[in-house]
Amino acid sequence: MSEAIVKVENLSKAFGELEVLRDINMEVKEGEVISVIGPSGSGKSTFLRCINLLETPNSGTITYEGNIVTEKGYDRRKLHREIGMVFQRFNLFPHKSVIDNIMLAPRKLKLGAKEELREQAMELLAKVGLESKADEMPGNLSGGQQQRVAIARALAMKPKVLLFDEPTSALDPELVGEVLKVMQNLAEDGMTMIVVTHEMGFAREVSDHVIFMEGGYIVEEGKPKDVFAAPRNERTKKFLASVL
Amino acid sequence: MELQWSYTISVIPTLLKGLKMTMLIAVLGILLGFAIGLLVGLARSGKNKIIYRIAGVYVAIIRGTPLMVQALYLYFAIPMMLDFELPALSAGIIAIGLNSGAYISEIVRGAIQSIDIGQHEAGECLGLSKFQIMTSIILPQALKIMLPSLCNQFIISVKDTSLLTVIGVAEMTHQATQAVSSTFRTVEIYTALALMYFILNTILSFLLSKLERRMK
């Protein structure tokens, strides 16, 4: 087995008095797709946001490619350049066209000549099936299209790991499929992904490993077929019974 | 006393001379005010406590004292304490700049805080620096939100220039007062003055609302 690309050890996080994460341990290997499932308020999103330091953990360590990122002095921007994020509410830049949304960060960080970056952005748009929308403003797109642009925008940084924070939860039901399809293609291309999701179909079919969280703890984890077909923990059983 | 409305007409060339000065002070003053307001507004939105406090003291002082007193202090008191001379025009522009800057900083702060935190996070997750996030993501969106309030502040500053007559800047109100003291045609001349301000600001309002519509 190869070395873990992201490793989380004894991670805890509290907002004031409220303990959100308690003693979380996890590791992700390159090319692995991990789904994090569980009821609302179980700490899934906070967990994800700790991995790229959008939230600062209270204790525990997070290691990325062998470097401890939770230590003082670690270059957070390097982490952000290599670990991309897709948000529940897309967070596209409303004042920029679709193509400019994708090109903004590579341009600002001088990752290539303008023409080259434009070409790359068009390729990414083709990958998510939206070449024809390059010059549209995000506000003119459907939620599903916006989320696909957001995925293309994250990919423009050529990330090594991609985090998804409930990427389909803000979408109308009929638009969920197109986003999941793009994510499935990414998984098949070998992208390392951690996906917080309520889409049990995706968790079961696409991911290599499923983590079930409740009350800030990892209650159960394992291969999707095991967790879904034969959950060992009572709470996992209850949760799965309520959503499936 | 018999009113002679011909004075209302004949004073106009004098008032127009003052109008140039009024506009010069208002435009340069508001530009200075915008620069100050942007910096102070950013300081008031940031996390550095010391800078936040200093910016807060500035805003409190400006909001807590009248513009006329600020102009007097700037033109007479400060140069006397520090033993230098400040031309009335410069003092006037700085007074308008410092004064509008405090109000603009609150406009800036409000606009920046109204931008969804997700915009900041999206920029951060793409590896952008704080400066890049501010200049290419937050401020362009905040500027659009600020525009109506900034236009409003500009009109206020145009009218505020009339207070600078106390430090002897030859703006429009000063010109009118001078004309009154040499002709004693108080009613005729101040009527002309009021009309001039009214027409000026009506035109400015129209132009600014056109600008706002174009920005949408």
GROMACS .gro file of C-alpha atoms in nm:
model
  460
    1MET     CA    1   0.000   0.000   0.000
    2SER     CA    2   0.121   0.353  -0.083
    3GLU     CA    3   0.173   0.625   0.175
    4ALA     CA    4  -0.131   0.828   0.279
    5ILE     CA    5  -0.152   1.168   0.107
    6VAL     CA    6  -0.370   1.314   0.384
    7LYS     CA    7  -0.360   1.183   0.737
    8VAL     CA    8  -0.577   1.305   1.024
    9GLU     CA    9  -0.485   1.210   1.379
   10ASN     CA   10  -0.678   1.275   1.701
   11LEU     CA   11  -0.849   1.578   1.550
   12SER     CA   12  -1.080   1.774   1.781
   13LYS     CA   13  -1.263   2.097   1.719
   14ALA     CA   14  -1.497   2.303   1.934
   15PHE     CA   15  -1.682   2.626   1.868
   16GLY     CA   16  -1.681   2.781   2.214
   17GLU     CA   17  -1.851   2.528   2.440
   18LEU     CA   18  -1.983   2.324   2.154
   19GLU     CA   19  -1.767   2.024   2.070
   20VAL     CA   20  -1.808   1.952   1.704
   21LEU     CA   21  -1.534   1.697   1.637
   22ARG     CA   22  -1.394   1.449   1.886
   23ASP     CA   23  -1.082   1.247   1.828
   24ILE     CA   24  -1.112   1.194   1.455
   25ASN     CA   25  -0.861   0.965   1.283
   26MET     CA   26  -0.852   0.904   0.912
   27GLU     CA   27  -0.622   0.864   0.617
   28VAL     CA   28  -0.656   0.904   0.245
   29LYS     CA   29  -0.435   0.737  -0.012
   30GLU     CA   30  -0.368   0.874  -0.355
   31GLY     CA   31  -0.652   0.803  -0.597
   32GLU     CA   32  -0.890   0.708  -0.320
   33VAL     CA   33  -1.247   0.837  -0.300
   34ILE     CA   34  -1.385   0.873   0.050
   35SER     CA   35  -1.746   0.955   0.127
   36VAL     CA   36  -1.840   1.107   0.460
   37ILE     CA   37  -2.204   1.050   0.551
   38GLY     CA   38  -2.414   1.114   0.859
   39PRO     CA   39  -2.702   1.323   0.991
   40SER     CA   40  -2.701   1.705   0.979
   41GLY     CA   41  -2.496   1.857   1.258
   42SER     CA   42  -2.275   1.551   1.293
   43GLY     CA   43  -1.960   1.753   1.216
   44LYS     CA   44  -1.902   1.629   0.860
   45SER     CA   45  -1.856   1.971   0.704
   46THR     CA   46  -1.642   2.099   0.990
   47PHE     CA   47  -1.424   1.792   0.950
   48LEU     CA   48  -1.381   1.866   0.581
   49ARG     CA   49  -1.310   2.233   0.648
   50CYS     CA   50  -1.043   2.139   0.901
   51ILE     CA   51  -0.856   1.938   0.639
   52ASN     CA   52  -0.775   2.248   0.434
   53LEU     CA   53  -0.759   2.470   0.743
   54LEU     CA   54  -1.068   2.678   0.670
   55GLU     CA   55  -1.131   2.590   1.033
   56THR     CA   56  -0.845   2.571   1.279
   57PRO     CA   57  -0.851   2.247   1.480
   58ASN     CA   58  -0.826   2.273   1.860
   59SER     CA   59  -0.605   1.968   1.884
   60GLY     CA   60  -0.469   1.683   1.679
   61THR     CA   61  -0.258   1.684   1.367
   62ILE     CA   62  -0.325   1.687   0.998
   63THR     CA   63  -0.048   1.568   0.769
   64TYR     CA   64  -0.034   1.638   0.398
   65GLU     CA   65   0.232   1.460   0.192
   66GLY     CA   66   0.429   1.393   0.508
   67ASN     CA   67   0.424   1.754   0.633
   68ILE     CA   68   0.229   1.850   0.942
   69VAL     CA   69   0.005   2.132   0.821
   70THR     CA   70  -0.141   2.209   1.162
   71GLU     CA   71   0.200   2.323   1.283
   72LYS     CA   72   0.278   2.693   1.302
   73GLY     CA   73   0.470   2.822   1.005
   74TYR     CA   74   0.329   2.579   0.752
   75ASP     CA   75   0.255   2.756   0.423
   76ARG     CA   76  -0.126   2.747   0.412
   77ARG     CA   77  -0.132   2.884   0.060
   78LYS     CA   78   0.066   2.585  -0.067
   79LEU     CA   79  -0.195   2.362   0.093
   80HIS     CA   80  -0.475   2.560  -0.071
   81ARG     CA   81  -0.307   2.544  -0.410
   82GLU     CA   82  -0.290   2.166  -0.391
   83ILE     CA   83  -0.611   2.077  -0.208
   84GLY     CA   84  -0.912   2.215  -0.395
   85MET     CA   85  -1.258   2.268  -0.255
   86VAL     CA   86  -1.609   2.258  -0.396
   87PHE     CA   87  -1.875   2.426  -0.182
   88GLN     CA   88  -2.238   2.350  -0.120
   89ARG     CA   89  -2.337   2.695  -0.243
   90PHE     CA   90  -2.087   2.700  -0.534
   91ASN     CA   91  -1.937   3.037  -0.434
   92LEU     CA   92  -1.869   3.136  -0.792
   93PHE     CA   93  -1.753   3.494  -0.840
   94PRO     CA   94  -2.071   3.667  -0.961
   95HIS     CA   95  -1.888   3.959  -1.122
   96LYS     CA   96  -1.680   3.737  -1.350
   97SER     CA   97  -1.784   3.534  -1.653
   98VAL     CA   98  -1.764   3.155  -1.638
   99ILE     CA   99  -1.427   3.140  -1.813
  100ASP     CA  100  -1.288   3.421  -1.597
  101ASN     CA  101  -1.402   3.238  -1.284
  102ILE     CA  102  -1.189   2.945  -1.394
  103MET     CA  103  -0.892   3.154  -1.507
  104LEU     CA  104  -0.882   3.399  -1.214
  105ALA     CA  105  -0.661   3.204  -0.975
  106PRO     CA  106  -0.422   3.056  -1.236
  107ARG     CA  107  -0.384   3.406  -1.383
  108LYS     CA  108  -0.322   3.574  -1.047
  109LEU     CA  109  -0.076   3.303  -0.947
  110LYS     CA  110   0.095   3.326  -1.288
  111LEU     CA  111   0.067   2.956  -1.368
  112GLY     CA  112   0.100   3.014  -1.740
  113ALA     CA  113   0.050   3.251  -2.033
  114LYS     CA  114  -0.299   3.390  -2.082
  115GLU     CA  115  -0.370   3.197  -2.402
  116GLU     CA  116  -0.246   2.874  -2.253
  117LEU     CA  117  -0.464   2.919  -1.944
  118ARG     CA  118  -0.765   3.003  -2.160
  119GLU     CA  119  -0.713   2.685  -2.358
  120GLN     CA  120  -0.685   2.487  -2.038
  121ALA     CA  121  -1.001   2.649  -1.902
  122MET     CA  122  -1.191   2.561  -2.219
  123GLU     CA  123  -1.075   2.200  -2.188
  124LEU     CA  124  -1.201   2.191  -1.830
  125LEU     CA  125  -1.534   2.338  -1.940
  126ALA     CA  126  -1.558   2.067  -2.204
  127LYS     CA  127  -1.488   1.811  -1.934
  128VAL     CA  128  -1.788   1.931  -1.732
  129GLY     CA  129  -1.996   1.972  -2.048
  130LEU     CA  130  -2.023   2.351  -2.049
  131GLU     CA  131  -1.801   2.482  -2.334
  132SER     CA  132  -2.096   2.676  -2.472
  133LYS     CA  133  -2.135   2.873  -2.148
  134ALA     CA  134  -1.781   3.015  -2.134
  135ASP     CA  135  -1.887   3.377  -2.168
  136GLU     CA  136  -2.206   3.359  -1.960
  137MET     CA  137  -2.228   3.520  -1.618
  138PRO     CA  138  -2.276   3.267  -1.334
  139GLY     CA  139  -2.612   3.422  -1.242
  140ASN     CA  140  -2.754   3.309  -1.577
  141LEU     CA  141  -2.675   2.942  -1.513
  142SER     CA  142  -2.877   2.676  -1.333
  143GLY     CA  143  -2.751   2.548  -0.999
  144GLY     CA  144  -2.620   2.229  -1.155
  145GLN     CA  145  -2.431   2.424  -1.420
  146GLN     CA  146  -2.289   2.659  -1.158
  147GLN     CA  147  -2.165   2.366  -0.953
  148ARG     CA  148  -2.000   2.213  -1.258
  149VAL     CA  149  -1.825   2.546  -1.325
  150ALA     CA  150  -1.712   2.547  -0.962
  151ILE     CA  151  -1.563   2.200  -1.011
  152ALA     CA  152  -1.384   2.319  -1.327
  153ARG     CA  153  -1.257   2.620  -1.134
  154ALA     CA  154  -1.112   2.397  -0.863
  155LEU     CA  155  -0.956   2.168  -1.125
  156ALA     CA  156  -0.783   2.464  -1.292
  157MET     CA  157  -0.538   2.465  -1.002
  158LYS     CA  158  -0.450   2.102  -1.085
  159PRO     CA  159  -0.515   1.996  -0.726
  160LYS     CA  160  -0.386   1.669  -0.586
  161VAL     CA  161  -0.686   1.630  -0.358
  162LEU     CA  162  -1.037   1.764  -0.407
  163LEU     CA  163  -1.277   1.824  -0.117
  164PHE     CA  164  -1.652   1.836  -0.178
  165ASP     CA  165  -1.874   1.992   0.088
  166GLU     CA  166  -2.226   1.863   0.017
  167PRO     CA  167  -2.193   1.955  -0.350
  168THR     CA  168  -2.548   1.862  -0.444
  169SER     CA  169  -2.740   1.967  -0.132
  170ALA     CA  170  -2.835   2.310  -0.268
  171LEU     CA  171  -2.955   2.172  -0.601
  172ASP     CA  172  -3.301   2.096  -0.732
  173PRO     CA  173  -3.340   1.717  -0.744
  174GLU     CA  174  -3.337   1.702  -1.123
  175LEU     CA  175  -2.996   1.876  -1.134
  176VAL     CA  176  -2.818   1.645  -0.891
  177GLY     CA  177  -2.742   1.379  -1.152
  178GLU     CA  178  -2.534   1.599  -1.382
  179VAL     CA  179  -2.305   1.703  -1.095
  180LEU     CA  180  -2.266   1.348  -0.963
  181LYS     CA  181  -2.180   1.233  -1.315
  182VAL     CA  182  -1.894   1.484  -1.334
  183MET     CA  183  -1.772   1.371  -0.993
  184GLN     CA  184  -1.788   1.008  -1.095
  185ASN     CA  185  -1.580   1.084  -1.406
  186LEU     CA  186  -1.323   1.256  -1.188
  187ALA     CA  187  -1.310   0.954  -0.959
  188GLU     CA  188  -1.257   0.727  -1.258
  189ASP     CA  189  -0.974   0.953  -1.376
  190GLY     CA  190  -0.800   0.879  -1.047
  191MET     CA  191  -0.863   1.204  -0.859
  192THR     CA  192  -0.822   1.178  -0.482
  193MET     CA  193  -1.151   1.296  -0.335
  194ILE     CA  194  -1.315   1.344   0.003
  195VAL     CA  195  -1.686   1.395  -0.038
  196VAL     CA  196  -1.930   1.500   0.233
  197THR     CA  197  -2.262   1.395   0.092
  198HIS     CA  198  -2.621   1.297   0.146
  199GLU     CA  199  -2.622   1.108  -0.184
  200MET     CA  200  -2.612   0.748  -0.065
  201GLY     CA  201  -2.608   0.619  -0.422
  202PHE     CA  202  -2.284   0.804  -0.487
  203ALA     CA  203  -2.132   0.693  -0.157
  204ARG     CA  204  -2.215   0.332  -0.233
  205GLU     CA  205  -2.129   0.316  -0.603
  206VAL     CA  206  -1.835   0.552  -0.646
  207SER     CA  207  -1.640   0.566  -0.322
  208ASP     CA  208  -1.372   0.326  -0.204
  209HIS     CA  209  -1.432   0.397   0.162
  210VAL     CA  210  -1.728   0.529   0.360
  211ILE     CA  211  -1.711   0.712   0.690
  212PHE     CA  212  -2.025   0.747   0.900
  213MET     CA  213  -2.018   1.033   1.150
  214GLU     CA  214  -2.250   1.124   1.431
  215GLY     CA  215  -2.218   1.364   1.723
  216GLY     CA  216  -1.864   1.456   1.622
  217TYR     CA  217  -1.735   1.099   1.624
  218ILE     CA  218  -1.655   0.857   1.346
  219VAL     CA  219  -1.904   0.589   1.442
  220GLU     CA  220  -1.835   0.343   1.167
  221GLU     CA  221  -1.626   0.315   0.853
  222GLY     CA  222  -1.531   0.064   0.593
  223LYS     CA  223  -1.588  -0.048   0.239
  224PRO     CA  224  -1.922   0.080   0.106
  225LYS     CA  225  -2.060  -0.267   0.050
  226ASP     CA  226  -1.991  -0.358   0.412
  227VAL     CA  227  -2.121  -0.037   0.566
  228PHE     CA  228  -2.433  -0.029   0.353
  229ALA     CA  229  -2.514  -0.400   0.346
  230ALA     CA  230  -2.413  -0.498   0.696
  231PRO     CA  231  -2.370  -0.201   0.929
  232ARG     CA  232  -2.235  -0.311   1.266
  233ASN     CA  233  -2.331  -0.009   1.470
  234GLU     CA  234  -2.690   0.051   1.581
  235ARG     CA  235  -2.673   0.421   1.497
  236THR     CA  236  -2.545   0.351   1.148
  237LYS     CA  237  -2.831   0.108   1.099
  238LYS     CA  238  -3.081   0.367   1.216
  239PHE     CA  239  -2.937   0.638   0.994
  240LEU     CA  240  -2.925   0.417   0.685
  241ALA     CA  241  -3.277   0.296   0.749
  242SER     CA  242  -3.397   0.656   0.757
  243VAL     CA  243  -3.227   0.766   0.435
  244LEU     CA  244  -3.241   0.462   0.213
  245MET     CA  245  -3.694   9.816   0.056
  246GLU     CA  246  -3.746   9.760  -0.312
  247LEU     CA  247  -3.603   9.444  -0.460
  248GLN     CA  248  -3.410   9.471  -0.784
  249TRP     CA  249  -3.399   9.124  -0.938
  250SER     CA  250  -3.152   9.238  -1.203
  251TYR     CA  251  -2.888   9.184  -0.933
  252THR     CA  252  -2.980   8.816  -0.927
  253ILE     CA  253  -2.875   8.797  -1.291
  254SER     CA  254  -2.575   9.026  -1.278
  255VAL     CA  255  -2.412   8.838  -0.986
  256ILE     CA  256  -2.409   8.510  -1.180
  257PRO     CA  257  -2.064   8.556  -1.346
  258THR     CA  258  -1.916   8.615  -0.998
  259LEU     CA  259  -2.091   8.306  -0.863
  260LEU     CA  260  -1.968   8.099  -1.158
  261LYS     CA  261  -1.612   8.189  -1.062
  262GLY     CA  262  -1.690   8.055  -0.716
  263LEU     CA  263  -1.861   7.752  -0.864
  264LYS     CA  264  -1.534   7.646  -1.029
  265MET     CA  265  -1.365   7.660  -0.692
  266THR     CA  266  -1.654   7.475  -0.526
  267MET     CA  267  -1.629   7.193  -0.779
  268LEU     CA  268  -1.250   7.181  -0.759
  269ILE     CA  269  -1.263   7.142  -0.381
  270ALA     CA  270  -1.551   6.895  -0.392
  271VAL     CA  271  -1.390   6.671  -0.655
  272LEU     CA  272  -1.039   6.672  -0.509
  273GLY     CA  273  -1.184   6.646  -0.159
  274ILE     CA  274  -1.399   6.345  -0.239
  275LEU     CA  275  -1.109   6.172  -0.419
  276LEU     CA  276  -0.896   6.222  -0.109
  277GLY     CA  277  -1.194   6.113   0.099
  278PHE     CA  278  -1.234   5.798  -0.107
  279ALA     CA  279  -0.867   5.708  -0.066
  280ILE     CA  280  -0.888   5.767   0.310
  281GLY     CA  281  -1.225   5.593   0.333
  282LEU     CA  282  -1.097   5.287   0.151
  283LEU     CA  283  -0.793   5.251   0.377
  284VAL     CA  284  -0.986   5.320   0.696
  285GLY     CA  285  -1.275   5.099   0.586
  286LEU     CA  286  -1.033   4.814   0.518
  287ALA     CA  287  -0.868   4.874   0.855
  288ARG     CA  288  -1.210   4.860   1.019
  289SER     CA  289  -1.292   4.532   0.842
  290GLY     CA  290  -0.959   4.367   0.923
  291LYS     CA  291  -0.846   4.172   1.223
  292ASN     CA  292  -0.561   4.391   1.351
  293LYS     CA  293  -0.694   4.535   1.678
  294ILE     CA  294  -0.454   4.829   1.702
  295ILE     CA  295  -0.520   4.951   1.349
  296TYR     CA  296  -0.891   4.896   1.409
  297ARG     CA  297  -0.882   5.117   1.721
  298ILE     CA  298  -0.684   5.395   1.553
  299ALA     CA  299  -0.926   5.397   1.260
  300GLY     CA  300  -1.214   5.400   1.508
  301VAL     CA  301  -1.076   5.706   1.688
  302TYR     CA  302  -1.046   5.892   1.357
  303VAL     CA  303  -1.405   5.815   1.263
  304ALA     CA  304  -1.529   5.913   1.610
  305ILE     CA  305  -1.346   6.248   1.604
  306ILE     CA  306  -1.474   6.340   1.259
  307ARG     CA  307  -1.830   6.233   1.333
  308GLY     CA  308  -1.826   6.403   1.670
  309THR     CA  309  -1.723   6.750   1.551
  310PRO     CA  310  -1.878   6.984   1.291
  311LEU     CA  311  -1.705   7.027   0.956
  312MET     CA  312  -1.682   7.402   1.014
  313VAL     CA  313  -1.484   7.347   1.333
  314GLN     CA  314  -1.262   7.094   1.155
  315ALA     CA  315  -1.188   7.349   0.884
  316LEU     CA  316  -1.109   7.621   1.136
  317TYR     CA  317  -0.883   7.388   1.330
  318LEU     CA  318  -0.704   7.271   1.019
  319TYR     CA  319  -0.654   7.619   0.878
  320PHE     CA  320  -0.579   7.823   1.191
  321ALA     CA  321  -0.499   7.602   1.490
  322ILE     CA  322  -0.277   7.327   1.349
  323PRO     CA  323  -0.051   7.557   1.141
  324MET     CA  324  -0.014   7.781   1.447
  325MET     CA  325   0.086   7.491   1.672
  326LEU     CA  326   0.329   7.344   1.422
  327ASP     CA  327   0.445   7.680   1.286
  328PHE     CA  328   0.377   7.645   0.916
  329GLU     CA  329   0.139   7.797   0.664
  330LEU     CA  330  -0.136   7.611   0.491
  331PRO     CA  331  -0.308   7.781   0.194
  332ALA     CA  332  -0.684   7.812   0.244
  333LEU     CA  333  -0.757   7.606  -0.068
  334SER     CA  334  -0.541   7.315   0.050
  335ALA     CA  335  -0.692   7.335   0.397
  336GLY     CA  336  -1.038   7.326   0.239
  337ILE     CA  337  -0.962   7.021   0.025
  338ILE     CA  338  -0.805   6.837   0.318
  339ALA     CA  339  -1.100   6.924   0.542
  340ILE     CA  340  -1.350   6.788   0.290
  341GLY     CA  341  -1.128   6.484   0.235
  342LEU     CA  342  -1.089   6.403   0.605
  343ASN     CA  343  -1.455   6.465   0.669
  344SER     CA  344  -1.599   6.263   0.380
  345GLY     CA  345  -1.331   5.996   0.439
  346ALA     CA  346  -1.481   5.909   0.777
  347TYR     CA  347  -1.828   5.864   0.632
  348ILE     CA  348  -1.695   5.680   0.326
  349SER     CA  349  -1.502   5.441   0.552
  350GLU     CA  350  -1.831   5.332   0.705
  351ILE     CA  351  -1.978   5.287   0.356
  352VAL     CA  352  -1.674   5.078   0.259
  353ARG     CA  353  -1.690   4.871   0.575
  354GLY     CA  354  -2.059   4.801   0.535
  355ALA     CA  355  -2.016   4.699   0.172
  356ILE     CA  356  -1.721   4.469   0.243
  357GLN     CA  357  -1.906   4.303   0.530
  358SER     CA  358  -2.210   4.248   0.311
  359ILE     CA  359  -2.012   4.026   0.072
  360ASP     CA  360  -2.078   3.659   0.142
  361ILE     CA  361  -1.798   3.493   0.342
  362GLY     CA  362  -1.807   3.214   0.083
  363GLN     CA  363  -1.647   3.450  -0.169
  364HIS     CA  364  -1.352   3.491   0.062
  365GLU     CA  365  -1.330   3.118   0.126
  366ALA     CA  366  -1.348   3.036  -0.245
  367GLY     CA  367  -1.054   3.269  -0.309
  368GLU     CA  368  -0.861   3.125  -0.017
  369CYS     CA  369  -0.919   2.769  -0.136
  370LEU     CA  370  -0.776   2.861  -0.476
  371GLY     CA  371  -0.450   2.965  -0.311
  372LEU     CA  372  -0.493   3.339  -0.354
  373SER     CA  373  -0.330   3.581  -0.110
  374LYS     CA  374  -0.538   3.807   0.116
  375PHE     CA  375  -0.447   4.102  -0.104
  376GLN     CA  376  -0.550   3.920  -0.421
  377ILE     CA  377  -0.878   3.812  -0.264
  378MET     CA  378  -0.951   4.169  -0.161
  379THR     CA  379  -0.859   4.338  -0.489
  380SER     CA  380  -0.994   4.089  -0.740
  381ILE     CA  381  -1.290   3.932  -0.561
  382ILE     CA  382  -1.421   4.137  -0.269
  383LEU     CA  383  -1.367   4.502  -0.368
  384PRO     CA  384  -1.507   4.478  -0.723
  385GLN     CA  385  -1.830   4.342  -0.578
  386ALA     CA  386  -1.828   4.582  -0.283
  387LEU     CA  387  -1.777   4.885  -0.512
  388LYS     CA  388  -2.103   4.814  -0.689
  389ILE     CA  389  -2.282   4.807  -0.355
  390MET     CA  390  -2.109   5.126  -0.242
  391LEU     CA  391  -2.181   5.330  -0.551
  392PRO     CA  392  -2.521   5.480  -0.457
  393SER     CA  393  -2.394   5.580  -0.111
  394LEU     CA  394  -2.074   5.723  -0.261
  395CYS     CA  395  -2.275   5.936  -0.503
  396ASN     CA  396  -2.486   6.057  -0.213
  397GLN     CA  397  -2.173   6.146  -0.017
  398PHE     CA  398  -2.040   6.342  -0.315
  399ILE     CA  399  -2.354   6.561  -0.323
  400ILE     CA  400  -2.324   6.617   0.052
  401SER     CA  401  -1.960   6.719   0.007
  402VAL     CA  402  -2.049   6.964  -0.270
  403LYS     CA  403  -2.289   7.138  -0.032
  404ASP     CA  404  -2.043   7.113   0.258
  405THR     CA  405  -1.790   7.324   0.065
  406SER     CA  406  -2.009   7.626   0.146
  407LEU     CA  407  -1.890   7.599   0.509
  408LEU     CA  408  -1.535   7.665   0.394
  409THR     CA  409  -1.632   8.028   0.351
  410VAL     CA  410  -1.522   8.068   0.717
  411ILE     CA  411  -1.159   8.009   0.620
  412GLY     CA  412  -1.184   8.243   0.325
  413VAL     CA  413  -1.174   7.997   0.038
  414ALA     CA  414  -1.315   8.175  -0.266
  415GLU     CA  415  -1.587   7.920  -0.329
  416MET     CA  416  -1.940   8.006  -0.433
  417THR     CA  417  -2.087   8.101  -0.096
  418HIS     CA  418  -1.784   8.316  -0.022
  419GLN     CA  419  -1.824   8.497  -0.355
  420ALA     CA  420  -2.190   8.562  -0.279
  421THR     CA  421  -2.118   8.696   0.069
  422GLN     CA  422  -1.857   8.929  -0.075
  423ALA     CA  423  -2.102   9.052  -0.337
  424VAL     CA  424  -2.367   9.113  -0.069
  425SER     CA  425  -2.133   9.318   0.145
  426SER     CA  426  -2.043   9.546  -0.145
  427THR     CA  427  -2.399   9.590  -0.283
  428PHE     CA  428  -2.627   9.513   0.015
  429ARG     CA  429  -2.851   9.318  -0.226
  430THR     CA  430  -2.898   9.040   0.026
  431VAL     CA  431  -3.221   8.887  -0.101
  432GLU     CA  432  -3.136   8.904  -0.470
  433ILE     CA  433  -2.787   8.758  -0.436
  434TYR     CA  434  -2.863   8.483  -0.184
  435THR     CA  435  -3.156   8.380  -0.401
  436ALA     CA  436  -2.916   8.345  -0.692
  437LEU     CA  437  -2.678   8.148  -0.468
  438ALA     CA  438  -2.947   7.906  -0.350
  439LEU     CA  439  -3.066   7.854  -0.707
  440MET     CA  440  -2.711   7.786  -0.825
  441TYR     CA  441  -2.660   7.513  -0.563
  442PHE     CA  442  -2.999   7.366  -0.640
  443ILE     CA  443  -2.939   7.352  -1.015
  444LEU     CA  444  -2.586   7.218  -0.969
  445ASN     CA  445  -2.694   6.935  -0.742
  446THR     CA  446  -2.994   6.849  -0.957
  447ILE     CA  447  -2.762   6.808  -1.254
  448LEU     CA  448  -2.515   6.606  -1.046
  449SER     CA  449  -2.791   6.380  -0.914
  450PHE     CA  450  -2.906   6.315  -1.267
  451LEU     CA  451  -2.556   6.235  -1.391
  452LEU     CA  452  -2.478   6.012  -1.094
  453SER     CA  453  -2.799   5.815  -1.123
  454LYS     CA  454  -2.715   5.760  -1.490
  455LEU     CA  455  -2.375   5.631  -1.386
  456GLU     CA  456  -2.535   5.399  -1.131
  457ARG     CA  457  -2.769   5.256  -1.392
  458ARG     CA  458  -2.478   5.194  -1.628
  459MET     CA  459  -2.286   5.009  -1.356
  460LYS     CA  460  -2.572   4.762  -1.299
   0.00000   0.00000   0.00000
